[in-house]
mmCIF file of C-alpha atoms in Angstrom:
data_model
loop_
_atom_site.group_PDB
_atom_site.id
_atom_site.type_symbol
_atom_site.label_atom_id
_atom_site.label_comp_id
_atom_site.label_asym_id
_atom_site.label_seq_id
_atom_site.Cartn_x
_atom_site.Cartn_y
_atom_site.Cartn_z
ATOM 1 C CA MET R 30 13.203 -5.308 -20.564
ATOM 2 C CA SER R 31 16.299 -5.711 -19.590
ATOM 3 C CA VAL R 32 16.839 -9.550 -18.383
ATOM 4 C CA ILE R 33 18.100 -11.818 -15.082
ATOM 5 C CA ARG R 34 19.620 -15.353 -15.602
ATOM 6 C CA LEU R 35 19.507 -17.598 -13.108
ATOM 7 C CA LYS R 36 21.839 -20.346 -12.299
ATOM 8 C CA GLY R 37 21.654 -23.794 -13.583
ATOM 9 C CA GLN R 38 18.413 -25.744 -11.524
ATOM 10 C CA ALA R 39 17.598 -22.295 -9.992
ATOM 11 C CA ASP R 40 14.396 -22.511 -12.053
ATOM 12 C CA ARG R 41 13.301 -25.528 -10.507
ATOM 13 C CA ARG R 42 10.927 -23.963 -7.887
ATOM 14 C CA LEU R 43 9.247 -21.671 -10.275
ATOM 15 C CA ARG R 44 8.532 -24.220 -12.391
ATOM 16 C CA ALA R 45 6.716 -25.615 -9.914
ATOM 17 C CA GLY R 46 4.916 -22.969 -8.991
ATOM 18 C CA HIS R 47 6.858 -20.331 -6.798
ATOM 19 C CA GLN R 48 7.042 -16.730 -7.431
ATOM 20 C CA TRP R 49 10.039 -16.095 -5.409
ATOM 21 C CA ILE R 50 14.206 -15.616 -6.752
ATOM 22 C CA TYR R 51 16.751 -15.964 -4.299
ATOM 23 C CA SER R 52 19.856 -13.708 -5.081
ATOM 24 C CA ASN R 53 21.859 -16.492 -5.024
ATOM 25 C CA GLU R 54 20.015 -17.895 -7.313
ATOM 26 C CA VAL R 55 20.925 -15.263 -9.961
ATOM 27 C CA ASN R 56 23.665 -15.993 -12.343
ATOM 28 C CA THR R 57 25.479 -12.188 -11.526
ATOM 29 C CA ASP R 58 28.426 -12.737 -13.672
ATOM 30 C CA ALA R 59 26.108 -12.848 -16.664
ATOM 31 C CA THR R 60 23.162 -10.087 -15.339
ATOM 32 C CA PRO R 61 24.401 -7.938 -12.522
ATOM 33 C CA LEU R 62 21.956 -7.557 -9.772
ATOM 34 C CA LYS R 63 23.550 -3.712 -8.973
ATOM 35 C CA GLN R 64 22.387 -2.702 -12.538
ATOM 36 C CA PHE R 65 19.181 -2.564 -11.658
ATOM 37 C CA SER R 66 16.824 -0.495 -9.500
ATOM 38 C CA ALA R 67 14.774 -1.211 -6.368
ATOM 39 C CA GLY R 68 11.111 -2.104 -8.267
ATOM 40 C CA ASP R 69 12.552 -2.215 -11.780
ATOM 41 C CA GLN R 70 10.393 -5.377 -13.434
ATOM 42 C CA VAL R 71 13.109 -7.066 -15.738
ATOM 43 C CA VAL R 72 12.381 -11.048 -18.050
ATOM 44 C CA VAL R 73 13.752 -14.148 -16.033
ATOM 45 C CA GLU R 74 15.500 -16.362 -17.689
ATOM 46 C CA THR R 75 17.305 -19.582 -17.085
ATOM 47 C CA ALA R 76 20.522 -20.473 -17.570
ATOM 48 C CA GLN R 77 19.967 -21.769 -20.645
ATOM 49 C CA GLY R 78 18.539 -18.440 -21.585
ATOM 50 C CA LYS R 79 14.983 -19.300 -21.900
ATOM 51 C CA PRO R 80 12.269 -17.144 -20.263
ATOM 52 C CA LEU R 81 10.458 -17.847 -17.350
ATOM 53 C CA GLY R 82 8.021 -14.494 -17.179
ATOM 54 C CA VAL R 83 8.406 -11.094 -15.716
ATOM 55 C CA ALA R 84 9.437 -10.562 -12.099
ATOM 56 C CA THR R 85 9.926 -7.031 -10.133
ATOM 57 C CA ILE R 86 13.458 -6.569 -8.446
ATOM 58 C CA ASN R 87 15.656 -5.585 -5.702
ATOM 59 C CA PRO R 88 18.841 -5.805 -6.106
ATOM 60 C CA ASN R 89 19.395 -4.923 -2.273
ATOM 61 C CA THR R 90 17.470 -8.117 -0.509
ATOM 62 C CA LEU R 91 17.566 -11.758 0.222
ATOM 63 C CA ILE R 92 14.544 -11.894 -1.793
ATOM 64 C CA CYS R 93 15.569 -10.215 -4.778
ATOM 65 C CA GLY R 94 12.363 -11.261 -7.580
ATOM 66 C CA ARG R 95 9.231 -11.431 -7.011
ATOM 67 C CA LEU R 96 7.673 -13.329 -10.269
ATOM 68 C CA VAL R 97 4.901 -10.834 -11.373
ATOM 69 C CA SER R 98 3.546 -12.878 -14.791
ATOM 70 C CA ARG R 99 4.640 -16.347 -16.466
ATOM 71 C CA SER R 100 4.554 -14.586 -20.036
ATOM 72 C CA ILE R 101 7.164 -11.853 -20.945
ATOM 73 C CA ASP R 102 3.931 -10.124 -22.648
ATOM 74 C CA THR R 103 2.162 -9.457 -19.840
ATOM 75 C CA VAL R 104 3.950 -6.645 -16.759
ATOM 76 C CA LEU R 105 1.986 -5.913 -13.966
ATOM 77 C CA ASN R 106 0.403 -2.037 -14.474
ATOM 78 C CA LYS R 107 -2.567 -0.783 -14.119
ATOM 79 C CA SER R 108 -4.576 -3.014 -16.294
ATOM 80 C CA THR R 109 -3.103 -5.928 -14.735
ATOM 81 C CA LEU R 110 -3.664 -4.890 -11.278
ATOM 82 C CA ILE R 111 -7.660 -4.520 -12.073
ATOM 83 C CA HIS R 112 -7.664 -8.020 -13.661
ATOM 84 C CA ARG R 113 -6.217 -9.511 -10.841
ATOM 85 C CA LEU R 114 -8.304 -7.038 -7.927
ATOM 86 C CA LYS R 115 -11.252 -8.344 -9.658
ATOM 87 C CA ILE R 116 -10.407 -12.143 -9.774
ATOM 88 C CA ALA R 117 -9.550 -11.402 -5.850
ATOM 89 C CA LEU R 118 -13.032 -9.821 -5.399
ATOM 90 C CA SER R 119 -14.551 -12.442 -6.695
ATOM 91 C CA LEU R 120 -13.701 -15.306 -4.254
ATOM 92 C CA ARG R 121 -14.792 -12.442 -1.592
ATOM 93 C CA GLU R 122 -18.124 -12.251 -2.600
ATOM 94 C CA MET R 123 -18.748 -15.400 -3.339
ATOM 95 C CA VAL R 124 -17.918 -16.487 0.570
ATOM 96 C CA TYR R 125 -18.501 -13.477 2.627
ATOM 97 C CA PRO R 126 -22.055 -11.457 2.141
ATOM 98 C CA GLU R 127 -21.127 -8.554 3.770
ATOM 99 C CA SER R 128 -18.089 -6.328 2.754
ATOM 100 C CA TYR R 129 -15.699 -6.878 5.813
ATOM 101 C CA TYR R 130 -12.426 -9.082 4.376
ATOM 102 C CA ARG R 131 -9.387 -8.871 3.743
ATOM 103 C CA LEU R 132 -9.755 -8.040 -0.234
ATOM 104 C CA VAL R 133 -5.887 -9.180 -1.458
ATOM 105 C CA PHE R 134 -3.626 -11.390 0.354
ATOM 106 C CA GLY R 135 -0.237 -10.928 -1.321
ATOM 107 C CA ASP R 136 1.504 -13.955 -3.209
ATOM 108 C CA SER R 137 -1.858 -15.923 -2.761
ATOM 109 C CA ASP R 138 -3.750 -13.162 -4.765
ATOM 110 C CA GLY R 139 -0.686 -13.207 -7.670
ATOM 111 C CA LEU R 140 -0.063 -9.673 -5.894
ATOM 112 C CA SER R 141 3.208 -10.295 -3.923
ATOM 113 C CA GLY R 142 3.815 -7.211 -1.224
ATOM 114 C CA LEU R 143 0.494 -6.162 -1.353
ATOM 115 C CA VAL R 144 -2.113 -6.285 1.536
ATOM 116 C CA VAL R 145 -5.613 -5.023 1.434
ATOM 117 C CA ASP R 146 -8.361 -4.927 4.450
ATOM 118 C CA ARG R 147 -12.044 -4.166 3.811
ATOM 119 C CA PHE R 148 -14.203 -2.240 6.004
ATOM 120 C CA ASP R 149 -17.363 -1.491 3.838
ATOM 121 C CA ASP R 150 -16.864 1.272 1.699
ATOM 122 C CA ILE R 151 -13.024 2.034 3.551
ATOM 123 C CA LEU R 152 -9.959 0.421 2.640
ATOM 124 C CA VAL R 153 -6.776 0.034 4.749
ATOM 125 C CA VAL R 154 -3.592 -0.679 2.339
ATOM 126 C CA GLN R 155 -0.579 -1.780 3.191
ATOM 127 C CA ILE R 156 2.889 -1.847 0.412
ATOM 128 C CA SER R 157 5.985 -3.855 1.253
ATOM 129 C CA THR R 158 7.751 -4.058 -1.474
ATOM 130 C CA ALA R 159 9.358 -2.100 -3.954
ATOM 131 C CA GLY R 160 8.132 -3.315 -6.900
ATOM 132 C CA MET R 161 4.427 -2.653 -5.472
ATOM 133 C CA GLU R 162 5.585 0.795 -4.252
ATOM 134 C CA ARG R 163 6.693 1.713 -7.653
ATOM 135 C CA LEU R 164 2.764 1.769 -8.617
ATOM 136 C CA LYS R 165 1.390 2.858 -5.372
ATOM 137 C CA GLN R 166 -0.763 5.678 -8.237
ATOM 138 C CA GLU R 167 -1.505 2.838 -10.559
ATOM 139 C CA ILE R 168 -2.734 0.196 -7.117
ATOM 140 C CA ILE R 169 -4.872 3.751 -5.599
ATOM 141 C CA GLU R 170 -6.518 4.123 -9.318
ATOM 142 C CA ALA R 171 -7.293 0.419 -9.947
ATOM 143 C CA LEU R 172 -8.565 0.166 -6.395
ATOM 144 C CA GLN R 173 -11.088 2.926 -6.992
ATOM 145 C CA ASP R 174 -11.792 1.122 -10.502
ATOM 146 C CA VAL R 175 -12.679 -1.951 -9.212
ATOM 147 C CA VAL R 176 -14.379 -1.280 -5.501
ATOM 148 C CA LYS R 177 -15.273 2.288 -5.722
ATOM 149 C CA PRO R 178 -14.505 3.138 -1.634
ATOM 150 C CA SER R 179 -14.901 6.481 -0.240
ATOM 151 C CA ALA R 180 -12.080 6.577 1.342
ATOM 152 C CA ILE R 181 -8.147 4.950 0.913
ATOM 153 C CA LEU R 182 -5.430 4.645 4.145
ATOM 154 C CA MET R 183 -2.192 3.659 3.362
ATOM 155 C CA LYS R 184 -0.772 1.518 6.371
ATOM 156 C CA ASN R 185 3.050 1.505 5.234
ATOM 157 C CA ASP R 186 4.715 1.474 8.707
ATOM 158 C CA GLY R 187 5.600 -2.595 8.595
ATOM 159 C CA LYS R 188 9.086 -3.899 9.137
ATOM 160 C CA MET R 189 9.305 -5.402 5.884
ATOM 161 C CA ARG R 190 9.453 -1.794 4.143
ATOM 162 C CA ASN R 191 12.754 -1.472 6.216
ATOM 163 C CA ILE R 192 13.907 -4.756 4.490
ATOM 164 C CA GLU R 193 13.118 -3.118 1.279
ATOM 165 C CA GLY R 194 14.840 -0.016 1.727
ATOM 166 C CA LEU R 195 11.098 1.839 1.977
ATOM 167 C CA ASP R 196 10.225 4.706 4.107
ATOM 168 C CA THR R 197 7.501 4.029 6.546
ATOM 169 C CA TYR R 198 4.342 6.499 6.539
ATOM 170 C CA VAL R 199 0.549 6.152 7.279
ATOM 171 C CA GLU R 200 -1.211 8.270 4.489
ATOM 172 C CA GLU R 201 -4.628 9.018 3.581
ATOM 173 C CA VAL R 202 -4.541 9.074 -0.028
ATOM 174 C CA PHE R 203 -8.262 9.410 -1.100
ATOM 175 C CA GLY R 204 -11.349 10.472 0.732
ATOM 176 C CA HIS R 205 -11.500 10.721 4.156
ATOM 177 C CA VAL R 206 -10.423 8.074 6.967
ATOM 178 C CA PRO R 207 -11.674 8.263 10.328
ATOM 179 C CA GLU R 208 -9.590 7.496 13.600
ATOM 180 C CA VAL R 209 -11.435 4.116 14.056
ATOM 181 C CA VAL R 210 -13.585 2.397 11.321
ATOM 182 C CA TYR R 211 -16.410 -0.663 12.094
ATOM 183 C CA LEU R 212 -17.063 -4.248 10.861
ATOM 184 C CA LYS R 213 -18.985 -7.224 11.589
ATOM 185 C CA GLU R 214 -17.753 -10.310 11.910
ATOM 186 C CA ASN R 215 -19.607 -13.581 13.157
ATOM 187 C CA ASP R 216 -22.718 -10.966 13.578
ATOM 188 C CA VAL R 217 -20.362 -8.933 15.871
ATOM 189 C CA LEU R 218 -19.797 -5.711 15.830
ATOM 190 C CA PHE R 219 -16.454 -3.682 16.342
ATOM 191 C CA GLN R 220 -14.547 -0.734 15.902
ATOM 192 C CA ALA R 221 -10.620 -1.017 14.493
ATOM 193 C CA PRO R 222 -8.338 1.689 14.983
ATOM 194 C CA VAL R 223 -6.700 1.589 11.706
ATOM 195 C CA TRP R 224 -4.366 4.743 11.953
ATOM 196 C CA ASP R 225 -2.843 3.865 15.454
ATOM 197 C CA GLY R 226 -3.553 -0.054 15.666
ATOM 198 C CA GLN R 227 -1.333 -3.055 14.603
ATOM 199 C CA LYS R 228 -0.758 -3.882 11.161
ATOM 200 C CA THR R 229 -4.179 -2.860 9.670
ATOM 201 C CA GLY R 230 -5.903 -2.139 12.863
ATOM 202 C CA TRP R 231 -7.877 -5.589 12.702
ATOM 203 C CA PHE R 232 -6.904 -9.385 11.917
ATOM 204 C CA TYR R 233 -9.663 -10.500 9.911
ATOM 205 C CA ASP R 234 -7.598 -13.921 9.403
ATOM 206 C CA HIS R 235 -8.774 -16.095 12.766
ATOM 207 C CA ARG R 236 -12.771 -15.517 11.590
ATOM 208 C CA GLU R 237 -13.717 -18.865 11.439
ATOM 209 C CA ASN R 238 -11.845 -20.227 14.762
ATOM 210 C CA ARG R 239 -13.947 -17.176 16.808
ATOM 211 C CA LYS R 240 -16.809 -18.786 15.003
ATOM 212 C CA THR R 241 -16.065 -21.975 15.919
ATOM 213 C CA MET R 242 -14.751 -20.620 19.703
ATOM 214 C CA GLN R 243 -18.374 -19.061 20.194
ATOM 215 C CA GLY R 244 -19.704 -22.246 20.325
ATOM 216 C CA PHE R 245 -18.185 -23.233 24.057
ATOM 217 C CA CYS R 246 -18.973 -19.833 25.459
ATOM 218 C CA SER R 247 -22.581 -19.615 26.527
ATOM 219 C CA GLY R 248 -22.498 -19.426 30.024
ATOM 220 C CA LYS R 249 -18.993 -20.008 30.557
ATOM 221 C CA ARG R 250 -16.314 -17.901 31.610
ATOM 222 C CA VAL R 251 -13.730 -16.740 29.445
ATOM 223 C CA LEU R 252 -10.183 -15.282 29.253
ATOM 224 C CA ASP R 253 -8.929 -14.044 26.402
ATOM 225 C CA VAL R 254 -5.194 -13.449 26.520
ATOM 226 C CA PHE R 255 -3.063 -11.181 24.345
ATOM 227 C CA SER R 256 -6.319 -9.307 23.333
ATOM 228 C CA TYR R 257 -5.951 -6.496 21.356
ATOM 229 C CA VAL R 258 -9.204 -5.151 20.739
ATOM 230 C CA GLY R 259 -11.025 -8.289 21.546
ATOM 231 C CA GLY R 260 -11.706 -10.139 18.576
ATOM 232 C CA TRP R 261 -12.199 -13.190 20.470
ATOM 233 C CA GLY R 262 -13.472 -12.136 24.009
ATOM 234 C CA VAL R 263 -16.040 -9.529 22.730
ATOM 235 C CA GLN R 264 -16.959 -12.333 20.167
ATOM 236 C CA ALA R 265 -17.040 -15.274 23.456
ATOM 237 C CA ALA R 266 -18.942 -12.283 25.288
ATOM 238 C CA SER R 267 -21.573 -12.057 22.041
ATOM 239 C CA ALA R 268 -22.258 -15.836 22.285
ATOM 240 C CA GLY R 269 -23.226 -16.044 25.670
ATOM 241 C CA ALA R 270 -20.091 -16.043 27.913
ATOM 242 C CA THR R 271 -21.358 -14.394 31.749
ATOM 243 C CA ASP R 272 -17.863 -12.920 32.311
ATOM 244 C CA VAL R 273 -14.928 -12.002 29.877
ATOM 245 C CA THR R 274 -11.387 -11.407 31.098
ATOM 246 C CA PHE R 275 -8.979 -9.918 28.847
ATOM 247 C CA ILE R 276 -5.627 -9.188 29.588
ATOM 248 C CA ASP R 277 -3.460 -7.128 26.827
ATOM 249 C CA ALA R 278 0.082 -4.986 27.317
ATOM 250 C CA SER R 279 -1.910 -1.585 25.291
ATOM 251 C CA GLU R 280 -3.966 0.214 27.353
ATOM 252 C CA SER R 281 -4.947 2.153 24.084
ATOM 253 C CA ALA R 282 -5.767 -1.432 22.801
ATOM 254 C CA LEU R 283 -8.302 -2.316 26.398
ATOM 255 C CA GLU R 284 -10.572 0.897 25.650
ATOM 256 C CA HIS R 285 -11.690 -0.504 22.388
ATOM 257 C CA VAL R 286 -12.428 -3.649 24.237
ATOM 258 C CA ASP R 287 -14.700 -1.309 26.426
ATOM 259 C CA ALA R 288 -15.704 0.496 23.148
ATOM 260 C CA ASN R 289 -16.545 -2.628 21.488
ATOM 261 C CA LEU R 290 -18.151 -4.776 24.322
ATOM 262 C CA ALA R 291 -20.903 -1.716 24.321
ATOM 263 C CA LEU R 292 -21.289 -1.754 21.146
ATOM 264 C CA ASN R 293 -22.690 -5.153 21.388
ATOM 265 C CA GLN R 294 -24.566 -4.029 24.455
ATOM 266 C CA TYR R 295 -22.991 -6.915 26.776
ATOM 267 C CA GLU R 296 -24.466 -7.258 30.415
ATOM 268 C CA GLY R 297 -22.290 -9.789 31.824
ATOM 269 C CA ASP R 298 -18.862 -9.379 33.616
ATOM 270 C CA ALA R 299 -16.462 -7.589 32.194
ATOM 271 C CA SER R 300 -12.724 -7.106 32.961
ATOM 272 C CA LEU R 301 -9.675 -5.613 31.787
ATOM 273 C CA MET R 302 -6.029 -6.359 32.821
ATOM 274 C CA HIS R 303 -3.231 -3.867 31.279
ATOM 275 C CA GLY R 304 0.008 -5.396 31.256
ATOM 276 C CA ASP R 305 2.467 -8.356 30.584
ATOM 277 C CA ALA R 306 0.579 -11.290 29.766
ATOM 278 C CA PHE R 307 2.574 -13.591 31.515
ATOM 279 C CA ASP R 308 2.537 -11.902 34.847
ATOM 280 C CA ALA R 309 -0.965 -11.271 34.143
ATOM 281 C CA MET R 310 -1.598 -14.822 33.854
ATOM 282 C CA GLN R 311 0.376 -15.428 36.261
ATOM 283 C CA SER R 312 -1.230 -13.278 39.060
ATOM 284 C CA LEU R 313 -4.483 -14.995 38.012
ATOM 285 C CA ILE R 314 -2.538 -17.849 38.755
ATOM 286 C CA ASP R 315 -2.084 -17.488 42.201
ATOM 287 C CA ASP R 316 -5.414 -16.172 42.967
ATOM 288 C CA LYS R 317 -6.656 -19.594 42.147
ATOM 289 C CA GLN R 318 -8.909 -18.218 39.090
ATOM 290 C CA ARG R 319 -10.219 -20.750 36.605
ATOM 291 C CA PHE R 320 -11.735 -20.487 33.196
ATOM 292 C CA ASP R 321 -14.467 -22.492 31.157
ATOM 293 C CA VAL R 322 -12.722 -21.474 28.261
ATOM 294 C CA VAL R 323 -9.034 -19.789 27.670
ATOM 295 C CA VAL R 324 -7.851 -18.187 24.189
ATOM 296 C CA MET R 325 -3.874 -17.823 24.130
ATOM 297 C CA ASP R 326 -3.626 -16.036 20.292
ATOM 298 C CA PRO R 327 -0.010 -14.190 20.720
ATOM 299 C CA PRO R 328 1.657 -12.461 18.765
ATOM 300 C CA ALA R 329 4.656 -13.646 16.620
ATOM 301 C CA PHE R 330 6.896 -15.056 18.745
ATOM 302 C CA ILE R 331 8.770 -16.738 15.795
ATOM 303 C CA ALA R 332 9.572 -13.694 13.309
ATOM 304 C CA ARG R 333 12.675 -14.980 11.657
ATOM 305 C CA ARG R 334 13.886 -18.590 11.019
ATOM 306 C CA LYS R 335 16.729 -18.024 13.544
ATOM 307 C CA ASP R 336 14.429 -17.108 16.628
ATOM 308 C CA ILE R 337 13.149 -20.853 16.539
ATOM 309 C CA LYS R 338 14.311 -21.781 19.758
ATOM 310 C CA ALA R 339 14.038 -18.544 21.670
ATOM 311 C CA GLY R 340 10.180 -18.236 20.255
ATOM 312 C CA GLU R 341 9.156 -22.371 20.755
ATOM 313 C CA GLY R 342 10.390 -21.834 24.300
ATOM 314 C CA ALA R 343 8.169 -18.677 24.878
ATOM 315 C CA TYR R 344 5.015 -20.717 23.546
ATOM 316 C CA HIS R 345 5.733 -23.191 25.706
ATOM 317 C CA ARG R 346 5.538 -20.538 28.529
ATOM 318 C CA ALA R 347 2.453 -19.126 27.529
ATOM 319 C CA ASN R 348 0.265 -22.118 26.968
ATOM 320 C CA GLN R 349 1.894 -23.931 30.256
ATOM 321 C CA LEU R 350 0.249 -20.643 32.019
ATOM 322 C CA ALA R 351 -2.791 -20.705 30.089
ATOM 323 C CA MET R 352 -3.628 -24.666 30.804
ATOM 324 C CA ARG R 353 -3.107 -23.639 34.263
ATOM 325 C CA LEU R 354 -5.729 -21.304 34.152
ATOM 326 C CA VAL R 355 -8.624 -24.245 32.334
ATOM 327 C CA ALA R 356 -10.997 -25.178 34.796
ATOM 328 C CA LYS R 357 -11.265 -29.029 34.760
ATOM 329 C CA GLY R 358 -13.648 -30.123 31.338
ATOM 330 C CA GLY R 359 -13.000 -26.504 30.218
ATOM 331 C CA VAL R 360 -11.317 -25.584 26.676
ATOM 332 C CA LEU R 361 -8.304 -24.397 25.500
ATOM 333 C CA VAL R 362 -7.568 -22.580 22.042
ATOM 334 C CA SER R 363 -3.825 -22.434 21.307
ATOM 335 C CA GLY R 364 -2.907 -20.012 18.226
ATOM 336 C CA SER R 365 -0.039 -18.901 16.601
ATOM 337 C CA CYS R 366 0.536 -16.602 13.866
ATOM 338 C CA SER R 367 4.419 -17.708 13.151
ATOM 339 C CA MET R 368 5.109 -18.795 9.858
ATOM 340 C CA HIS R 369 7.814 -20.981 10.902
ATOM 341 C CA LEU R 370 6.216 -22.880 13.997
ATOM 342 C CA GLU R 371 4.318 -25.847 12.048
ATOM 343 C CA THR R 372 1.180 -26.750 12.994
ATOM 344 C CA SER R 373 2.356 -30.426 14.594
ATOM 345 C CA ARG R 374 5.170 -28.351 16.224
ATOM 346 C CA LEU R 375 2.438 -26.329 17.812
ATOM 347 C CA HIS R 376 0.805 -29.870 19.151
ATOM 348 C CA ASP R 377 3.885 -30.886 20.517
ATOM 349 C CA ILE R 378 4.401 -28.057 22.783
ATOM 350 C CA VAL R 379 0.773 -28.302 23.848
ATOM 351 C CA ARG R 380 1.104 -32.286 24.277
ATOM 352 C CA SER R 381 4.614 -31.343 26.318
ATOM 353 C CA ASN R 382 2.610 -28.835 28.833
ATOM 354 C CA SER R 383 0.040 -31.698 29.583
ATOM 355 C CA ARG R 384 2.160 -34.066 30.470
ATOM 356 C CA GLN R 385 4.365 -31.795 32.803
ATOM 357 C CA LEU R 386 1.093 -30.546 34.542
ATOM 358 C CA GLU R 387 -0.536 -33.924 34.753
ATOM 359 C CA ARG R 388 -3.499 -32.960 32.539
ATOM 360 C CA PHE R 389 -5.318 -35.054 30.256
ATOM 361 C CA SER R 390 -5.940 -33.035 27.099
ATOM 362 C CA GLN R 391 -7.645 -33.712 23.468
ATOM 363 C CA LEU R 392 -7.571 -32.228 20.289
ATOM 364 C CA ILE R 393 -10.822 -31.598 19.193
ATOM 365 C CA TYR R 394 -10.313 -28.874 16.488
ATOM 366 C CA ARG R 395 -7.477 -27.721 13.912
ATOM 367 C CA GLY R 396 -8.191 -24.167 12.579
ATOM 368 C CA THR R 397 -6.603 -22.626 9.797
ATOM 369 C CA GLN R 398 -6.995 -18.786 8.561
ATOM 370 C CA ALA R 399 -10.119 -17.859 6.776
ATOM 371 C CA PRO R 400 -10.818 -17.889 3.161
ATOM 372 C CA ASP R 401 -9.935 -14.490 2.579
ATOM 373 C CA HIS R 402 -6.169 -15.125 3.159
ATOM 374 C CA PRO R 403 -6.238 -18.473 0.641
ATOM 375 C CA VAL R 404 -3.157 -20.520 0.339
ATOM 376 C CA HIS R 405 -1.124 -20.712 -2.626
ATOM 377 C CA PRO R 406 -0.434 -24.402 -2.715
ATOM 378 C CA ALA R 407 3.331 -23.895 -4.109
ATOM 379 C CA ILE R 408 4.022 -21.066 -1.326
ATOM 380 C CA PRO R 409 3.657 -22.496 2.154
ATOM 381 C CA GLU R 410 4.731 -19.144 3.082
ATOM 382 C CA THR R 411 1.168 -17.911 2.429
ATOM 383 C CA GLU R 412 0.113 -20.787 5.087
ATOM 384 C CA TYR R 413 0.993 -19.557 8.432
ATOM 385 C CA LEU R 414 -1.932 -19.258 11.036
ATOM 386 C CA LYS R 415 -2.850 -22.327 13.340
ATOM 387 C CA ALA R 416 -5.999 -22.312 15.743
ATOM 388 C CA LEU R 417 -6.049 -25.538 17.773
ATOM 389 C CA PHE R 418 -8.879 -26.526 20.342
ATOM 390 C CA TYR R 419 -8.116 -28.637 23.289
ATOM 391 C CA ARG R 420 -10.527 -30.283 26.115
ATOM 392 C CA VAL R 421 -8.320 -30.059 29.171
ATOM 393 C CA HIS R 422 -9.254 -32.616 31.842
ATOM 394 C CA ASN R 423 -7.393 -33.882 35.242
ATOM 395 C CA ASN R 424 -5.212 -36.538 34.320
ATOM 396 C CA MET R 425 -7.303 -39.134 35.013
ATOM 397 C CA GLY R 426 -4.141 -41.395 35.897
ATOM 398 C CA LEU R 427 -3.285 -41.952 32.066
#
């Protein structure tokens, strides 16, 4: 294989366990990146010429290399894919009794640029890097060998593909994948729109946080903001909530909410509010509505580091509106999937809102991503999800 040589000291992060190589860490005088094609596999060397392993390369991106092995004798091929898929599968089978989970979570499973969600015998796959795209057929064959699915959908329409210079497409590559697939989470049934929905059609990452939320919902009024297909609110309904309101900007997503309530034979009151979440919450405030449990789980307001200031402003506004809708002694669930928003900063935002609104808030639970989204201890980028639960009361003079 060809070689890329790093600059002095640029190997320190890799030696500590990280798997990414940035373009400014490569000695381009010794090994010009322009000589490589996107998706090539190369041997990575220190500045002194000592081999560190094998990486896939994309010369056109800031993250130009992704380590796939720490041995120069091991490349990423079908055999390696099968081996790592078996390891990934063993973790999920150890944790979950039924086959509804994220089977592959990129770097955390040694498969940077690959995500696979499992809906029983149907797999939805997302490839986000040129290195993985080069191995598309091998990935399909490895999944067939390890999981033996009835169908596989390639949902390759994510923003990362544009950065990598890859085309976007959604393609049925094996078997037949229906417009919606079915899953079970915390003993609650759902249909997920895998062809037209967000990401893979479902978000398994909040599974444990939703389970915790269920414990607060029996006999309560619940508000699910940015509800998508009802992951939080439908589980609240199944846990005994008497009244659940869903807010989402997507009319089709709310149609799936309705279907998911019916799947679980919900007989309580349900309200579907189609429109901008901020406007909808203000409308509920104007109508003097209050809820025992308010779930605020927005999309990533901070997609890139340069978005931090504007994104934190959006989180502040969203949580302030949500807190105004919490009934006395109720629970606010404040979620974030923005990797660039630290948990402590989200807590600061809620604390600031508490003071401004003269509320007495108590942090009662800190949640993170489910075990099928494992955190790689050397790659902080793999730890992204937060769910902070607060009991909110009147100021109490404090």
